[in-house]
Amino acid sequence: MTMTTAEADKILSANFAPWVLDLGLTVEAVGEDRAVLRLPWSDRLAREGGGLSGQALMAAADTATVIAVSAARGGFVPMTTIQQSTSFQRAVTGADVLIEAVLTKLGRRTAFADVSLRDAGSGALAARASTVYAILG
């Protein structure tokens, strides 16, 4: 059975540090091997020059991977980031960001995902990430 967005939002609110929750992420969609989250625009997350900070985008990519793994496994299990590599392609200014994490491999103890981060207004690719997780439970 596919996880609902409400169930995924509960995983988000119950398992992440307060500073991650302060990003305002919401789950837009979940599937058997993916999750889409929305990072709302906030001046608090912008750096000098008005672009959304890379730190916020990286945290959003990391969080989206946890939700995708949870959806694929049918619920949250403890996990931790082993590796994350992010390439930034263009600044996002004044727009929400849609983050889609797609699992490329889900094993018993590790998970791999490709993550795209897009300007929600234009659809333009802002960044791409690759993540690897250790599944602890």
N, CA, C and O of each residue as an XYZ file, in Angstrom:
548
protein
N       0.837     -1.172      0.000
C       0.000      0.000      0.000
C       0.889      1.244      0.000
O       1.873      1.309      0.736
N       0.543      2.215     -0.816
C       1.315      3.446     -0.914
C       1.010      4.351      0.281
O      -0.142      4.504      0.686
N       2.054      4.936      0.826
C       1.925      5.875      1.929
C       1.185      7.124      1.454
O       1.362      7.551      0.313
N       0.368      7.704      2.307
C      -0.322      8.944      1.961
C       0.566     10.147      2.299
O       1.531     10.022      3.053
N       0.233     11.294      1.741
C       0.986     12.504      2.069
C       0.796     12.869      3.541
O       1.717     13.394      4.167
N      -0.382     12.601      4.099
C      -0.613     12.885      5.524
C       0.287     12.021      6.404
O       0.845     12.506      7.388
N       0.429     10.746      6.052
C       1.328      9.857      6.807
C       2.777     10.328      6.676
O       3.534     10.306      7.647
N       3.152     10.750      5.484
C       4.521     11.240      5.261
C       4.768     12.539      6.026
O       5.854     12.738      6.570
N       3.773     13.420      6.071
C       3.915     14.652      6.856
C       4.098     14.344      8.341
O       4.840     15.042      9.033
N       3.424     13.298      8.834
C       3.587     12.891     10.239
C       5.007     12.393     10.496
O       5.575     12.671     11.552
N       5.584     11.663      9.546
C       6.984     11.216      9.676
C       7.888     12.430      9.747
O       8.813     12.476     10.558
N       7.625     13.399      8.912
C       8.414     14.626      8.890
C       8.342     15.330     10.247
O       9.375     15.698     10.806
N       7.148     15.517     10.773
C       7.008     16.269     12.023
C       7.516     15.507     13.240
O       7.911     16.125     14.229
N       7.515     14.179     13.188
C       7.900     13.383     14.356
C       9.380     13.024     14.418
O       9.867     12.626     15.476
N      10.110     13.156     13.303
C      11.455     12.582     13.260
C      12.578     13.544     12.879
O      13.719     13.113     12.716
N      12.284     14.821     12.735
C      13.314     15.756     12.318
C      13.553     16.820     13.378
O      12.662     17.162     14.156
N      14.761     17.328     13.388
C      15.153     18.362     14.342
C      14.314     19.626     14.133
O      13.858     19.900     13.022
N      14.115     20.390     15.205
C      13.314     21.619     15.087
C      13.801     22.561     13.988
O      12.977     23.183     13.318
N      15.100     22.684     13.784
C      15.584     23.603     12.756
C      15.210     23.122     11.357
O      15.021     23.944     10.460
N      15.098     21.804     11.147
C      14.641     21.290      9.848
C      13.158     21.608      9.687
O      12.722     22.023      8.614
N      12.391     21.416     10.742
C      10.960     21.741     10.688
C      10.743     23.220     10.416
O       9.759     23.597      9.779
N      11.661     24.068     10.895
C      11.564     25.510     10.645
C      11.663     25.859      9.159
O      11.293     26.965      8.764
N      12.155     24.940      8.333
C      12.207     25.187      6.891
C      10.807     25.243      6.283
O      10.619     25.820      5.212
N       9.826     24.649      6.958
C       8.447     24.678      6.468
C       8.155     23.662      5.378
O       7.194     23.827      4.626
N       8.959     22.618      5.276
C       8.756     21.596      4.251
C       7.404     20.915      4.404
O       6.953     20.647      5.518
N       6.766     20.638      3.277
C       5.537     19.848      3.254
C       5.673     18.784      2.178
O       6.377     18.968      1.185
N       4.991     17.673      2.393
C       5.029     16.578      1.427
C       3.932     16.809      0.396
O       2.753     16.911      0.733
N       4.338     16.889     -0.851
C       3.395     17.110     -1.958
C       2.898     15.798     -2.543
O       1.736     15.690     -2.933
N       3.777     14.794     -2.608
C       3.418     13.501     -3.208
C       4.393     12.441     -2.720
O       5.552     12.728     -2.424
N       3.901     11.214     -2.642
C       4.758     10.066     -2.345
C       4.365      8.923     -3.268
O       3.207      8.800     -3.667
N       5.334      8.099     -3.597
C       5.096      6.914     -4.411
C       5.915      5.774     -3.845
O       6.543      5.913     -2.795
N       5.911      4.664     -4.528
C       6.638      3.492     -4.046
C       8.144      3.691     -4.020
O       8.845      3.024     -3.259
N       8.646      4.594     -4.839
C      10.100      4.799     -4.897
C      10.486      6.275     -4.917
O      11.586      6.625     -5.343
N       9.584      7.137     -4.459
C       9.869      8.573     -4.557
C       9.060      9.393     -3.578
O       8.073      8.935     -3.003
N       9.518     10.632     -3.408
C       8.781     11.618     -2.612
C       9.040     12.987     -3.214
O      10.135     13.273     -3.700
N       8.014     13.831     -3.175
C       8.131     15.217     -3.617
C       7.768     16.100     -2.432
O       6.681     15.981     -1.866
N       8.687     16.987     -2.062
C       8.464     17.933     -0.974
C       8.491     19.346     -1.524
O       9.091     19.607     -2.566
N       7.836     20.255     -0.815
C       7.852     21.670     -1.177
C       8.587     22.437     -0.087
O       8.278     22.315      1.099
N       9.554     23.219     -0.507
C      10.258     24.153      0.370
C       9.712     25.538      0.050
O       9.990     26.073     -1.023
N       8.935     26.131      0.965
C       8.358     27.444      0.670
C       9.414     28.550      0.702
O      10.353     28.516      1.498
N       9.237     29.520     -0.176
C      10.146     30.662     -0.205
C      10.083     31.383      1.130
O       9.009     31.546      1.708
N      11.228     31.808      1.612
C      11.303     32.604      2.826
C      12.512     33.519      2.738
O      13.610     33.074      2.406
N      12.314     34.787      3.033
C      13.444     35.717      3.073
C      14.478     35.279      4.104
O      15.666     35.565      3.957
N      14.025     34.581      5.154
C      14.951     34.098      6.190
C      15.946     33.083      5.647
O      17.030     32.918      6.207
N      15.586     32.396      4.554
C      16.466     31.380      3.971
C      17.308     31.912      2.817
O      18.111     31.182      2.238
N      17.122     33.175      2.490
C      17.862     33.763      1.369
C      19.207     34.287      1.841
O      19.353     34.741      2.976
N      20.167     34.216      0.963
C      21.479     34.776      1.256
C      21.579     36.152      0.620
O      20.651     36.605     -0.050
N      22.691     36.805      0.830
C      22.897     38.115      0.217
C      22.733     37.983     -1.291
O      23.291     37.072     -1.902
N      21.989     38.869     -1.878
C      21.702     38.796     -3.303
C      20.334     38.199     -3.595
O      19.865     38.254     -4.732
N      19.686     37.625     -2.572
C      18.311     37.176     -2.736
C      18.096     35.733     -3.131
O      16.949     35.300     -3.233
N      19.152     34.968     -3.358
C      18.983     33.564     -3.723
C      18.794     32.689     -2.490
O      19.358     32.966     -1.432
N      18.009     31.647     -2.630
C      17.811     30.693     -1.546
C      19.148     30.047     -1.204
O      19.908     29.683     -2.101
N      19.436     29.904      0.074
C      20.746     29.399      0.490
C      20.923     27.925      0.130
O      19.977     27.138      0.153
N      22.155     27.583     -0.199
C      22.502     26.204     -0.514
C      22.282     25.274      0.661
O      21.910     24.115      0.476
N      22.510     25.774      1.876
C      22.312     24.940      3.065
C      20.852     24.499      3.178
O      20.577     23.345      3.509
N      19.922     25.408      2.906
C      18.495     25.065      2.972
C      18.147     24.038      1.899
O      17.387     23.103      2.150
N      18.704     24.215      0.703
C      18.430     23.272     -0.383
C      18.999     21.891     -0.069
O      18.353     20.879     -0.338
N      20.199     21.845      0.496
C      20.799     20.554      0.838
C      20.007     19.855      1.942
O      19.807     18.642      1.886
N      19.560     20.599      2.930
C      18.744     20.005      3.996
C      17.425     19.478      3.424
O      16.945     18.425      3.842
N      16.848     20.198      2.480
C      15.597     19.760      1.859
C      15.808     18.478      1.052
O      14.966     17.581      1.091
N      16.911     18.381      0.328
C      17.218     17.167     -0.444
C      17.414     15.977      0.484
O      16.930     14.879      0.210
N      18.119     16.198      1.574
C      18.370     15.160      2.570
C      17.047     14.671      3.172
O      16.830     13.467      3.313
N      16.185     15.595      3.518
C      14.895     15.271      4.120
C      13.999     14.531      3.138
O      13.317     13.580      3.521
N      13.990     14.951      1.888
C      13.169     14.282      0.874
C      13.594     12.824      0.700
O      12.758     11.953      0.460
N      14.895     12.564      0.823
C      15.365     11.185      0.714
C      14.813     10.330      1.848
O      14.399      9.193      1.617
N      14.801     10.855      3.057
C      14.249     10.102      4.192
C      12.784      9.757      3.937
O      12.355      8.637      4.211
N      12.025     10.700      3.422
C      10.607     10.450      3.155
C      10.456      9.410      2.040
O       9.579      8.550      2.121
N      11.292      9.473      1.006
C      11.225      8.482     -0.080
C      11.555      7.080      0.431
O      10.880      6.117      0.068
N      12.581      6.958      1.263
C      12.934      5.651      1.836
C      11.796      5.149      2.729
O      11.439      3.972      2.685
N      11.240      6.034      3.524
C      10.125      5.654      4.397
C       8.931      5.177      3.583
O       8.289      4.189      3.941
N       8.630      5.867      2.500
C       7.515      5.462      1.637
C       7.773      4.084      1.036
O       6.870      3.250      0.978
N       8.995      3.849      0.592
C       9.332      2.567     -0.025
C       9.275      1.422      0.975
O       8.932      0.296      0.614
N       9.610      1.702      2.227
C       9.626      0.664      3.264
C       8.300      0.550      4.009
O       8.135     -0.335      4.848
N       7.360      1.433      3.711
C       6.052      1.364      4.346
C       5.980      2.022      5.704
O       5.010      1.827      6.435
N       6.992      2.798      6.054
C       7.004      3.509      7.327
C       8.412      3.939      7.666
O       9.375      3.514      7.028
N       8.527      4.785      8.672
C       9.835      5.294      9.078
C      10.637      4.225      9.814
O      10.109      3.491     10.649
N      11.909      4.158      9.487
C      12.879      3.377     10.246
C      14.088      4.276     10.453
O      14.354      5.152      9.630
N      14.825      4.071     11.542
C      16.018      4.900     11.745
C      16.993      4.744     10.571
O      17.226      3.642     10.075
N      17.547      5.866     10.150
C      18.515      5.880      9.043
C      19.402      7.097      9.209
O      19.074      8.035      9.935
N      20.529      7.062      8.523
C      21.453      8.190      8.592
C      22.125      8.401      7.245
O      22.334      7.456      6.484
N      22.456      9.637      6.966
C      23.123      9.976      5.715
C      24.557      9.477      5.737
O      25.299      9.723      6.689
N      24.940      8.775      4.682
C      26.335      8.355      4.498
C      27.047      9.363      3.611
O      28.187      9.746      3.876
N      26.364      9.789      2.555
C      26.976     10.680      1.566
C      25.898     11.517      0.912
O      24.789     11.047      0.658
N      26.243     12.771      0.642
C      25.384     13.630     -0.170
C      26.273     14.533     -0.998
O      27.182     15.182     -0.481
N      25.999     14.564     -2.283
C      26.725     15.434     -3.199
C      25.703     16.291     -3.932
O      24.756     15.773     -4.524
N      25.900     17.595     -3.890
C      24.932     18.516     -4.493
C      25.625     19.421     -5.494
O      26.691     19.973     -5.220
N      25.011     19.566     -6.649
C      25.489     20.490     -7.677
C      24.429     21.563     -7.875
O      23.273     21.255     -8.164
N      24.821     22.812     -7.721
C      23.894     23.931     -7.866
C      24.001     24.477     -9.282
O      25.098     24.706     -9.790
N      22.848     24.684     -9.915
C      22.846     25.101    -11.313
C      22.327     26.509    -11.530
O      22.769     27.196    -12.451
N      21.390     26.951    -10.692
C      20.884     28.324    -10.800
C      20.244     28.714     -9.483
O      19.765     27.872     -8.724
N      20.249     29.993     -9.236
C      19.656     30.506     -8.003
C      18.138     30.469     -8.086
O      17.554     30.614     -9.159
N      17.514     30.273     -6.936
C      16.063     30.393     -6.817
C      15.803     31.652     -6.005
O      16.276     31.791     -4.877
N      15.043     32.569     -6.599
C      14.706     33.818     -5.910
C      13.195     34.010     -5.941
O      12.571     33.957     -7.000
N      12.620     34.234     -4.768
C      11.205     34.568     -4.675
C      10.242     33.465     -5.055
O       9.086     33.758     -5.361
N      10.661     32.209     -5.051
C       9.776     31.110     -5.445
C       9.995     29.905     -4.541
O      11.085     29.698     -4.006
N       8.935     29.115     -4.382
C       9.071     27.846     -3.682
C       9.959     26.910     -4.501
O      10.197     27.138     -5.687
N      10.439     25.860     -3.850
C      11.244     24.844     -4.524
C      10.557     23.498     -4.347
O      10.144     23.144     -3.242
N      10.437     22.748     -5.442
C       9.932     21.384     -5.390
C      11.120     20.440     -5.415
O      11.978     20.530     -6.293
N      11.166     19.537     -4.451
C      12.282     18.617     -4.298
C      11.758     17.217     -4.549
O      10.891     16.747     -3.812
N      12.263     16.535     -5.573
C      11.846     15.162     -5.859
C      13.021     14.222     -5.634
O      14.050     14.319     -6.302
N      12.851     13.311     -4.680
C      13.846     12.278     -4.403
C      13.334     10.973     -4.992
O      12.239     10.519     -4.663
N      14.141     10.372     -5.871
C      13.780      9.107     -6.514
C      14.820      8.069     -6.116
O      16.013      8.247     -6.361
N      14.361      6.986     -5.501
C      15.279      5.930     -5.103
C      15.795      5.192     -6.332
O      15.016      4.773     -7.188
N      17.096      5.039     -6.412
C      17.696      4.272     -7.511
C      18.046      2.868     -7.076
O      18.155      1.965     -7.905
N      18.229      2.673     -5.744
C      18.445      1.344     -5.193
C      18.047      1.373     -3.729
O      18.430      2.271     -2.981
N      17.271      0.374     -3.337
C      16.891      0.220     -1.936
C      17.255     -1.193     -1.512
O      16.633     -2.171     -1.927
N      18.280     -1.270     -0.674
C      18.696     -2.560     -0.142
C      18.231     -2.705      1.296
O      17.497     -1.864      1.816
N      18.669     -3.786      1.933
C      18.298     -4.003      3.333
C      18.979     -3.005      4.252
O      18.396     -2.588      5.253
N      20.208     -2.615      3.924
C      20.989     -1.749      4.808
C      21.394     -0.415      4.187
O      21.876      0.466      4.900
N      21.213     -0.245      2.883
C      21.555      1.024      2.237
C      20.480      1.425      1.238
O      19.751      0.589      0.704
N      20.407      2.717      1.005
C      19.487      3.263      0.008
C      20.224      4.353     -0.761
O      21.014      5.103     -0.187
N      19.965      4.435     -2.049
C      20.575      5.427     -2.941
C      19.451      6.202     -3.618
O      18.431      5.626     -3.996
N      19.643      7.512     -3.770
C      18.611      8.328     -4.414
C      19.230      9.435     -5.243
O      20.314      9.937     -4.945
N      18.513      9.798     -6.289
C      18.810     10.995     -7.075
C      17.728     12.011     -6.735
O      16.543     11.682     -6.676
N      18.154     13.253     -6.512
C      17.232     14.291     -6.072
C      17.327     15.484     -7.018
O      18.420     15.973     -7.306
N      16.179     15.945     -7.497
C      16.143     17.168     -8.307
C      15.407     18.242     -7.522
O      14.393     17.975     -6.877
N      15.930     19.452     -7.587
C      15.347     20.604     -6.897
C      15.002     21.636     -7.958
O      15.886     22.146     -8.647
N      13.714     21.945     -8.090
C      13.240     22.818     -9.163
C      12.494     24.025     -8.621
O      11.762     23.938     -7.635
N      12.698     25.147     -9.286
C      11.926     26.355     -9.027
C      10.464     26.020     -9.321
O      10.124     25.665    -10.449
N       9.603     26.131     -8.315
C       8.198     25.744     -8.485
C       7.464     26.638     -9.474
O       6.491     26.208    -10.093
N       7.917     27.869     -9.627
C       7.262     28.780    -10.562
C       7.594     28.487    -12.006
O       6.699     28.389    -12.846
N       8.880     28.345    -12.304
C       9.319     28.164    -13.688
C       9.568     26.709    -14.056
O       9.581     26.364    -15.238
N       9.766     25.853    -13.060
C      10.125     24.461    -13.342
C      11.598     24.276    -13.642
O      12.043     23.155    -13.892
N      12.364     25.364    -13.621
C      13.791     25.290    -13.946
C      14.552     24.507    -12.870
O      14.292     24.659    -11.677
N      15.474     23.687    -13.303
C      16.301     22.915    -12.395
C      17.274     23.843    -11.684
O      18.072     24.526    -12.327
N      17.208     23.867    -10.352
C      18.075     24.724     -9.555
C      19.277     23.951     -9.024
O      20.375     24.496     -8.917
N      19.064     22.688     -8.694
C      20.146     21.869     -8.151
C      19.800     20.403     -8.329
O      18.644     20.026     -8.521
N      20.841     19.594     -8.258
C      20.694     18.148     -8.338
C      21.564     17.554     -7.238
O      22.683     18.011     -7.000
N      21.037     16.533     -6.572
C      21.808     15.891     -5.505
C      21.773     14.384     -5.672
O      20.864     13.819     -6.281
N      22.790     13.758     -5.113
C      22.866     12.317     -5.028
C      23.067     11.997     -3.552
O      23.933     12.575     -2.896
N      22.254     11.061     -3.030
C      22.341     10.742     -1.604
C      22.482      9.240     -1.391
O      21.984      8.431     -2.174
N      23.171      8.891     -0.314
C      23.312      7.506      0.100
C      22.995      7.460      1.592
O      23.495      8.277      2.365
N      22.166      6.505      1.988
C      21.742      6.366      3.373
C      22.064      4.992      3.910
O      21.997      4.002      3.182
N      22.416      4.927      5.188
C      22.487      3.665      5.921
C      21.166      3.488      6.640
O      20.712      4.388      7.346
N      20.547      2.329      6.462
C      19.296      2.024      7.135
C      19.656      1.273      8.415
O      20.277      0.211      8.369
N      19.267      1.826      9.537
C      19.703      1.308     10.834
C      18.686      0.379     11.484
O      19.030     -0.382     12.388
N      17.454      0.435     11.038
C      16.424     -0.370     11.677
C      15.667     -1.230     10.708
O      14.765     -1.964     11.109
